[in-house]
Amino acid sequence: MVKSYLRYEPAACFGVIVSVESKIAYDSSGKHLLVPALEKIGIWHVRQGLCTKTLTPLPSSNSKAPSNAVTSISSSSSRIASGYAQGTIRIWDSEKGMCETTLNGHKGAVTALRYNKLGSLLASGGKDNDIILWDVVAETGLFRLRGHRDQVTDLVFLDSGNKLVTASKDKFLRAWDLDTQHCMQIISGHHSEIWSIDIDPEEKYLVTGSADPELRFYSINHENKTDMNKELPTENKWEVLKSFGEIQRQSKDRVATVKFNKSGNLLACQVAGKTVEIFRVLDESESKCKAKRRISRKEKKAAKEGREATEKGETDIEAEGGSNLVVTVPDIFKLHQILWAGKKISSISFSPVTSKNSLATLALSLNNNLLEFHAIESSSTTKLSAIEIQGHRADVRSVTLSSDNTLLMSTSHNAIKIWNPTTGSCLHTIDSGYGLCGLFVPGNKYAVVGTKGGTLEIIDIRSGTCVEVVEAHGGSVQSIALIPDGTGFLTGSADHDVKFWEFQIVQKTGEVYKHLTASPGRSLKMNDDVLVVAASPDGKLVAVALSDNTVKVFYMDSLKFFLSLYGHNLPVFCMDISSDGDLLVTGSADKNVRIWGLVFGDIHKSLFAHADSVMGIKFVCNTHYFFSVGKDRLVKYWDADKFELLLTLEGHHAEVWCLAISNRGDFIVTGSHDRSIRRWDRTEEQLFIEEEKEKRLEEMFALETDNAFENKYAIKEELPEEGAVALAGKMTQETLTGTDSIIEALDMANGERKRIAEHEVEKLKGRVSAFRPNILMLGLSPSDYILRALSSVHTNDLEQVLLALPFSDNLELFLYLESWAFIPDKVELVGNVAAIVVRLHHHQLISTVSAKPLVTRLEDSVPPKVKEFKDLIGGNLAAMCHLEQLMSMRLGVVSRDVKTKLWEIRSCNAKRIEAREDTKQEKKRKKKQKKLDGGHVWS
């Protein structure tokens, strides 16, 4: 009989507040902060400091990369867009916490995401150097813009002119016209990679940040059309961005993010260090006054030096404005203050809501798994709060479960945390040294932690405090193991000593309560550094792993030498003894796991376990199954009797340092360099070794086949032309599956139509027999069965699916489109299919005689149906707007349309007042100039 095992699956992940792969972002309300947490997105309530929701993607069947981390985030109203390292984009409903759609288009990580103001379009840039524009409403890609020669780092919409500006590591800015889908302007001048760009809310200025020592500013031209008859010899008539000036930065580090706040009165420049430079954006009157003071100071200085009082270039009359005052970038952007953080800053985000007591609220994500909130005031910055409890500041070095599996202790470089392993909530945080190992004392009221400084820290679990620090070793305490009888424990250190300790209850003078402590007993001197110690469950043997690649086994009662286990080529980092004391399993830096017999010290098997060093290994209680973890980010499940790999668990994004197993074996816990703690639960699903082997072989074969095809037979993609446009989607496993399903449906429908035709012929001949439909078609007609297969294809994949179909099958679909156009729910699908096929196979359609009547009939039937539904939607929108206005009138609330009109009237009045003031100032200047020139006015 074939032996079966129970499968382990990912159950929970906690300990990560914010990861550094992506930038943080506020939602539109300003109440919540969207934070990347490896493959998840945490939605944190700013005031409460709690993670209210977690957006977790479902595991993909064709996902081969375990570390599909979030690399970019953007939000618009109730929608959240997230880009991932595999190139996918997910659109989430923030209220429901569910993924609405998945968009596939990029071949590399998505590095930039941005919604337009209406939230109907989404632009994405990736490591594949491409920019893709997505229609969020239709859930499909519109087109792909190509031209950058390196990774796209940032992008912004110019909504006033329906344009897009993109920045890249190729040191160039590109301005794209989204109507004509071409590159209008290429801006050079940067000496290093451009890392971030942003525009102010009024779209007057665009700022870029790079590794250059200055911030560059560009003025935005909002003229959509230029008079073609008017020749401008000095200006480019298609120029969208015009260089406006630059400001010297205070820091020498490269710029990571430049960001305007929502009101546009502040500009933050975050560098790849610990500082954020905050600039105040002066309004027009303040900037003019500052420019006048600057010119006045220069005039006075020039007068003192005996030169002309008027500085050349500062009083030239502008061609269009007629003003003699030139406002420069330093006159508008004034350094307000510099914000310093305790650690390196990963990203920043301005809150869209401004409080009464401050100019703005700025959220910081630090690279030590920490979130901070600062209030920017008129004279200083104030730290409001921080989110730090739910995670370690550095990697997790050890995890330990209590005997009843209700508590989990993790250690890091400066803190010990006690967790609830079921909910993932942090119960206590205790300041400590660099904890390398730990254990729970029987009774689960105390814990002992061994540190890198050679001390033992006694932790009171109930109060969450360190009650005593014992100087234990002269070197770091590498390992700690409980003696089976529960009276003490033993430690191994880098000072070549193995020490035995006994638990004692003491009461110090002046203290009321008693607490636990440890007193040293026997010691065992070794010749090399002790890396791991383990005690057999029966209490008879002690195994010691040394840095000379060997494992020594001693009798625990007499400490006499028993066995020497050698065979590893590099030091043993972890080991464990089975519950029955028969087997010892060791994991080493040589990537191998060795299974030893403790009776004679013979080696049972050597297994190549991981692609990097094996860092943790544990037996499941009362079995010969064991788990191993390594620096290759994997968790593996083994059978020590059959020497077989049972299961490989993927999920960590960095090296896995430690491992703990519950005493019932129903779940395991792992800690990693990515600061995450993951729990894997045992399920009731059975697994068989042969099936798992077949799955692994199929995956390896598919991967090798794809790589061989790409390397040997695939046409190497040349560099795209300047401003090239391509299809938005990409070929994936889903698109291939969709293509196969449509081809299968067409073949089955054709066979069914032939059977129906033959039945009709037989019926005319008088040979009447009951027609038996094909049971595989689920009782549907051929047309409905094909429509069912076509409707199952995602809108975003429809273009790639039809592209993979042969022309004959696309032509066959045209036979059914005319009848489908009369189905109300399928009008949009019919229009999309017809448009895509005509665009992809235009030349073949016009050269195929049989296709002409099909296209003609579709032209007569589809557009009227589309127009009918467009009119229906337009009428519904108009009715909703009318209802909104009626409700606002009844409630006495000004609607958005009225607000917009009032804002336009106020802005026009303000411009008129400014024009009058400018005219008055011009008259005063001319009178002053007339007096200086002796009564003569120069033209």
mmCIF file of C-alpha atoms in Angstrom, residues 57-260:
data_model
loop_
_atom_site.group_PDB
_atom_site.id
_atom_site.type_symbol
_atom_site.label_atom_id
_atom_site.label_comp_id
_atom_site.label_asym_id
_atom_site.label_seq_id
_atom_site.Cartn_x
_atom_site.Cartn_y
_atom_site.Cartn_z
ATOM 1 C CA PRO A 57 -3.292 38.014 -3.425
ATOM 2 C CA LEU A 58 -4.450 34.475 -4.000
ATOM 3 C CA PRO A 59 -1.683 32.064 -5.016
ATOM 4 C CA SER A 60 -1.392 31.771 -8.780
ATOM 5 C CA SER A 61 -1.190 28.390 -10.410
ATOM 6 C CA ASN A 62 1.531 29.478 -12.834
ATOM 7 C CA SER A 63 3.529 31.462 -10.304
ATOM 8 C CA LYS A 64 7.064 30.134 -10.111
ATOM 9 C CA ALA A 65 8.697 32.940 -8.143
ATOM 10 C CA PRO A 66 8.091 32.744 -4.384
ATOM 11 C CA SER A 67 9.091 36.334 -3.736
ATOM 12 C CA ASN A 68 6.371 38.188 -5.649
ATOM 13 C CA ALA A 69 6.654 41.305 -3.526
ATOM 14 C CA VAL A 70 4.667 44.519 -3.910
ATOM 15 C CA THR A 71 6.827 47.026 -5.799
ATOM 16 C CA SER A 72 4.458 49.983 -6.302
ATOM 17 C CA ILE A 73 1.142 51.321 -4.956
ATOM 18 C CA SER A 74 -1.316 53.948 -6.176
ATOM 19 C CA SER A 75 -4.816 54.831 -4.982
ATOM 20 C CA SER A 76 -7.844 56.629 -6.387
ATOM 21 C CA SER A 77 -11.134 56.989 -4.460
ATOM 22 C CA SER A 78 -12.014 53.437 -3.314
ATOM 23 C CA ARG A 79 -9.649 51.659 -5.695
ATOM 24 C CA ILE A 80 -6.089 50.613 -4.974
ATOM 25 C CA ALA A 81 -3.638 49.548 -7.660
ATOM 26 C CA SER A 82 -0.616 47.475 -6.709
ATOM 27 C CA GLY A 83 2.276 46.378 -8.908
ATOM 28 C CA TYR A 84 4.325 43.265 -8.237
ATOM 29 C CA ALA A 85 7.793 41.911 -8.943
ATOM 30 C CA GLN A 86 6.440 39.463 -11.522
ATOM 31 C CA GLY A 87 4.999 42.268 -13.637
ATOM 32 C CA THR A 88 1.341 41.857 -12.680
ATOM 33 C CA ILE A 89 -0.956 44.672 -11.543
ATOM 34 C CA ARG A 90 -3.920 44.088 -9.239
ATOM 35 C CA ILE A 91 -6.867 46.451 -8.767
ATOM 36 C CA TRP A 92 -8.396 46.197 -5.284
ATOM 37 C CA ASP A 93 -11.650 47.397 -3.793
ATOM 38 C CA SER A 94 -10.445 48.978 -0.539
ATOM 39 C CA GLU A 95 -13.868 48.771 1.123
ATOM 40 C CA LYS A 96 -14.398 45.068 0.449
ATOM 41 C CA GLY A 97 -10.708 44.180 0.561
ATOM 42 C CA MET A 98 -11.067 42.050 -2.577
ATOM 43 C CA CYS A 99 -9.118 41.938 -5.834
ATOM 44 C CA GLU A 100 -11.340 43.139 -8.682
ATOM 45 C CA THR A 101 -9.032 42.337 -11.573
ATOM 46 C CA THR A 102 -5.493 41.292 -12.440
ATOM 47 C CA LEU A 103 -3.667 42.969 -15.332
ATOM 48 C CA ASN A 104 -0.761 41.247 -17.096
ATOM 49 C CA GLY A 105 1.464 43.294 -19.356
ATOM 50 C CA HIS A 106 4.923 43.934 -17.967
ATOM 51 C CA LYS A 107 7.757 41.454 -18.371
ATOM 52 C CA GLY A 108 9.607 42.850 -15.346
ATOM 53 C CA ALA A 109 8.768 44.347 -11.987
ATOM 54 C CA VAL A 110 6.251 47.209 -11.972
ATOM 55 C CA THR A 111 8.215 50.193 -10.671
ATOM 56 C CA ALA A 112 5.750 53.082 -11.141
ATOM 57 C CA LEU A 113 1.962 53.408 -10.940
ATOM 58 C CA ARG A 114 -0.200 56.513 -11.241
ATOM 59 C CA TYR A 115 -3.931 57.190 -11.647
ATOM 60 C CA ASN A 116 -5.230 60.196 -13.519
ATOM 61 C CA LYS A 117 -7.423 62.656 -11.630
ATOM 62 C CA LEU A 118 -10.675 61.006 -12.690
ATOM 63 C CA GLY A 119 -9.388 57.553 -11.769
ATOM 64 C CA SER A 120 -10.433 56.105 -15.126
ATOM 65 C CA LEU A 121 -6.908 55.595 -16.470
ATOM 66 C CA LEU A 122 -3.887 53.952 -14.891
ATOM 67 C CA ALA A 123 -0.348 54.312 -16.176
ATOM 68 C CA SER A 124 2.348 51.829 -15.231
ATOM 69 C CA GLY A 125 6.073 51.665 -15.845
ATOM 70 C CA GLY A 126 8.370 48.729 -15.258
ATOM 71 C CA LYS A 127 11.847 47.315 -15.364
ATOM 72 C CA ASP A 128 11.148 46.215 -18.945
ATOM 73 C CA ASN A 129 11.514 49.918 -19.921
ATOM 74 C CA ASP A 130 7.885 50.092 -21.134
ATOM 75 C CA ILE A 131 4.930 52.259 -20.152
ATOM 76 C CA ILE A 132 1.438 50.777 -20.401
ATOM 77 C CA LEU A 133 -1.807 52.731 -20.246
ATOM 78 C CA TRP A 134 -4.724 50.810 -18.749
ATOM 79 C CA ASP A 135 -8.459 51.475 -18.925
ATOM 80 C CA VAL A 136 -9.552 50.765 -15.342
ATOM 81 C CA VAL A 137 -13.275 50.768 -16.166
ATOM 82 C CA ALA A 138 -12.971 48.296 -19.038
ATOM 83 C CA GLU A 139 -10.222 46.387 -17.171
ATOM 84 C CA THR A 140 -8.021 46.191 -20.234
ATOM 85 C CA GLY A 141 -4.797 47.626 -21.601
ATOM 86 C CA LEU A 142 -5.012 50.368 -24.187
ATOM 87 C CA PHE A 143 -1.483 50.535 -25.572
ATOM 88 C CA ARG A 144 2.194 50.198 -24.704
ATOM 89 C CA LEU A 145 4.614 53.127 -25.081
ATOM 90 C CA ARG A 146 8.214 52.219 -25.816
ATOM 91 C CA GLY A 147 11.306 54.373 -26.111
ATOM 92 C CA HIS A 148 13.130 54.446 -22.784
ATOM 93 C CA ARG A 149 16.418 52.559 -22.703
ATOM 94 C CA ASP A 150 16.349 51.705 -19.003
ATOM 95 C CA GLN A 151 13.963 51.125 -16.116
ATOM 96 C CA VAL A 152 11.034 53.537 -15.826
ATOM 97 C CA THR A 153 11.251 55.089 -12.364
ATOM 98 C CA ASP A 154 8.267 57.472 -12.191
ATOM 99 C CA LEU A 155 5.447 58.979 -14.227
ATOM 100 C CA VAL A 156 2.786 61.685 -13.904
ATOM 101 C CA PHE A 157 -0.353 62.637 -15.810
ATOM 102 C CA LEU A 158 -0.849 66.125 -17.219
ATOM 103 C CA ASP A 159 -4.629 66.000 -17.104
ATOM 104 C CA SER A 160 -5.101 69.449 -18.588
ATOM 105 C CA GLY A 161 -3.594 68.329 -21.912
ATOM 106 C CA ASN A 162 -4.152 64.547 -21.776
ATOM 107 C CA LYS A 163 -0.422 63.938 -21.683
ATOM 108 C CA LEU A 164 1.936 61.727 -19.717
ATOM 109 C CA VAL A 165 5.460 62.530 -18.519
ATOM 110 C CA THR A 166 7.782 59.632 -17.679
ATOM 111 C CA ALA A 167 11.224 59.456 -16.084
ATOM 112 C CA SER A 168 13.787 56.716 -16.409
ATOM 113 C CA LYS A 169 17.226 55.604 -15.318
ATOM 114 C CA ASP A 170 18.403 56.444 -18.843
ATOM 115 C CA LYS A 171 18.613 60.108 -17.620
ATOM 116 C CA PHE A 172 15.825 61.320 -19.937
ATOM 117 C CA LEU A 173 12.315 62.692 -19.449
ATOM 118 C CA ARG A 174 9.728 61.921 -22.089
ATOM 119 C CA ALA A 175 6.414 63.665 -22.698
ATOM 120 C CA TRP A 176 3.770 61.536 -24.425
ATOM 121 C CA ASP A 177 0.554 62.619 -26.127
ATOM 122 C CA LEU A 178 -2.047 60.030 -25.131
ATOM 123 C CA ASP A 179 -4.450 61.011 -27.926
ATOM 124 C CA THR A 180 -1.984 60.395 -30.751
ATOM 125 C CA GLN A 181 0.109 57.855 -28.759
ATOM 126 C CA HIS A 182 3.478 59.323 -29.633
ATOM 127 C CA CYS A 183 6.398 60.948 -27.855
ATOM 128 C CA MET A 184 6.145 64.721 -28.162
ATOM 129 C CA GLN A 185 9.310 65.766 -26.352
ATOM 130 C CA ILE A 186 12.522 64.280 -24.962
ATOM 131 C CA ILE A 187 14.207 66.301 -22.214
ATOM 132 C CA SER A 188 17.881 65.762 -21.464
ATOM 133 C CA GLY A 189 20.263 67.546 -19.135
ATOM 134 C CA HIS A 190 20.418 65.247 -16.125
ATOM 135 C CA HIS A 191 23.846 63.808 -15.399
ATOM 136 C CA SER A 192 22.539 60.738 -13.535
ATOM 137 C CA GLU A 193 19.464 58.527 -13.245
ATOM 138 C CA ILE A 194 16.152 60.286 -12.627
ATOM 139 C CA TRP A 195 14.475 58.644 -9.650
ATOM 140 C CA SER A 196 11.334 60.684 -9.030
ATOM 141 C CA ILE A 197 9.137 63.375 -10.599
ATOM 142 C CA ASP A 198 6.001 65.200 -9.493
ATOM 143 C CA ILE A 199 3.778 68.122 -10.460
ATOM 144 C CA ASP A 200 1.950 70.626 -8.280
ATOM 145 C CA PRO A 201 -1.867 70.411 -8.102
ATOM 146 C CA GLU A 202 -2.321 73.396 -10.415
ATOM 147 C CA GLU A 203 0.079 71.810 -12.955
ATOM 148 C CA LYS A 204 2.333 74.842 -13.166
ATOM 149 C CA TYR A 205 5.652 73.195 -12.354
ATOM 150 C CA LEU A 206 7.217 69.774 -12.724
ATOM 151 C CA VAL A 207 10.134 68.871 -10.454
ATOM 152 C CA THR A 208 12.644 66.068 -10.991
ATOM 153 C CA GLY A 209 15.038 64.466 -8.530
ATOM 154 C CA SER A 210 18.170 62.498 -9.347
ATOM 155 C CA ALA A 211 21.643 61.928 -7.977
ATOM 156 C CA ASP A 212 22.595 65.406 -9.214
ATOM 157 C CA PRO A 213 23.209 67.968 -6.453
ATOM 158 C CA GLU A 214 20.180 70.017 -7.499
ATOM 159 C CA LEU A 215 16.449 69.706 -8.066
ATOM 160 C CA ARG A 216 15.398 70.665 -11.593
ATOM 161 C CA PHE A 217 12.143 72.488 -12.296
ATOM 162 C CA TYR A 218 10.180 72.745 -15.536
ATOM 163 C CA SER A 219 7.260 74.977 -16.438
ATOM 164 C CA ILE A 220 4.332 73.224 -18.112
ATOM 165 C CA ASN A 221 2.872 74.487 -21.383
ATOM 166 C CA HIS A 222 -0.909 73.994 -21.312
ATOM 167 C CA GLU A 223 -1.518 75.039 -24.905
ATOM 168 C CA ASN A 224 -2.856 72.000 -26.709
ATOM 169 C CA LYS A 225 -2.588 73.515 -30.150
ATOM 170 C CA THR A 226 -0.208 76.057 -31.596
ATOM 171 C CA ASP A 227 -0.883 78.401 -34.481
ATOM 172 C CA MET A 228 0.742 76.554 -37.365
ATOM 173 C CA ASN A 229 0.995 79.709 -39.466
ATOM 174 C CA LYS A 230 2.939 81.510 -36.771
ATOM 175 C CA GLU A 231 6.618 80.654 -36.985
ATOM 176 C CA LEU A 232 8.489 80.753 -33.693
ATOM 177 C CA PRO A 233 12.200 80.571 -34.494
ATOM 178 C CA THR A 234 13.281 80.384 -30.858
ATOM 179 C CA GLU A 235 10.687 78.016 -29.396
ATOM 180 C CA ASN A 236 9.563 74.495 -30.173
ATOM 181 C CA LYS A 237 5.864 74.623 -31.008
ATOM 182 C CA TRP A 238 5.406 71.095 -29.556
ATOM 183 C CA GLU A 239 7.248 71.847 -26.349
ATOM 184 C CA VAL A 240 5.359 70.576 -23.289
ATOM 185 C CA LEU A 241 8.042 71.149 -20.631
ATOM 186 C CA LYS A 242 10.343 74.140 -20.562
ATOM 187 C CA SER A 243 13.324 74.404 -18.253
ATOM 188 C CA PHE A 244 12.529 76.833 -15.442
ATOM 189 C CA GLY A 245 15.554 76.569 -13.157
ATOM 190 C CA GLU A 246 17.085 74.533 -10.383
ATOM 191 C CA ILE A 247 17.687 74.574 -6.630
ATOM 192 C CA GLN A 248 20.733 73.263 -4.835
ATOM 193 C CA ARG A 249 19.988 70.486 -2.359
ATOM 194 C CA GLN A 250 21.450 70.285 1.124
ATOM 195 C CA SER A 251 22.176 66.547 1.085
ATOM 196 C CA LYS A 252 24.709 64.770 -1.118
ATOM 197 C CA ASP A 253 22.687 61.533 -1.274
ATOM 198 C CA ARG A 254 20.608 60.774 -4.329
ATOM 199 C CA VAL A 255 16.971 61.798 -4.397
ATOM 200 C CA ALA A 256 14.509 58.970 -3.738
ATOM 201 C CA THR A 257 11.190 60.849 -3.816
ATOM 202 C CA VAL A 258 9.952 64.340 -4.611
ATOM 203 C CA LYS A 259 6.372 65.035 -3.609
ATOM 204 C CA PHE A 260 3.977 67.993 -3.476
#
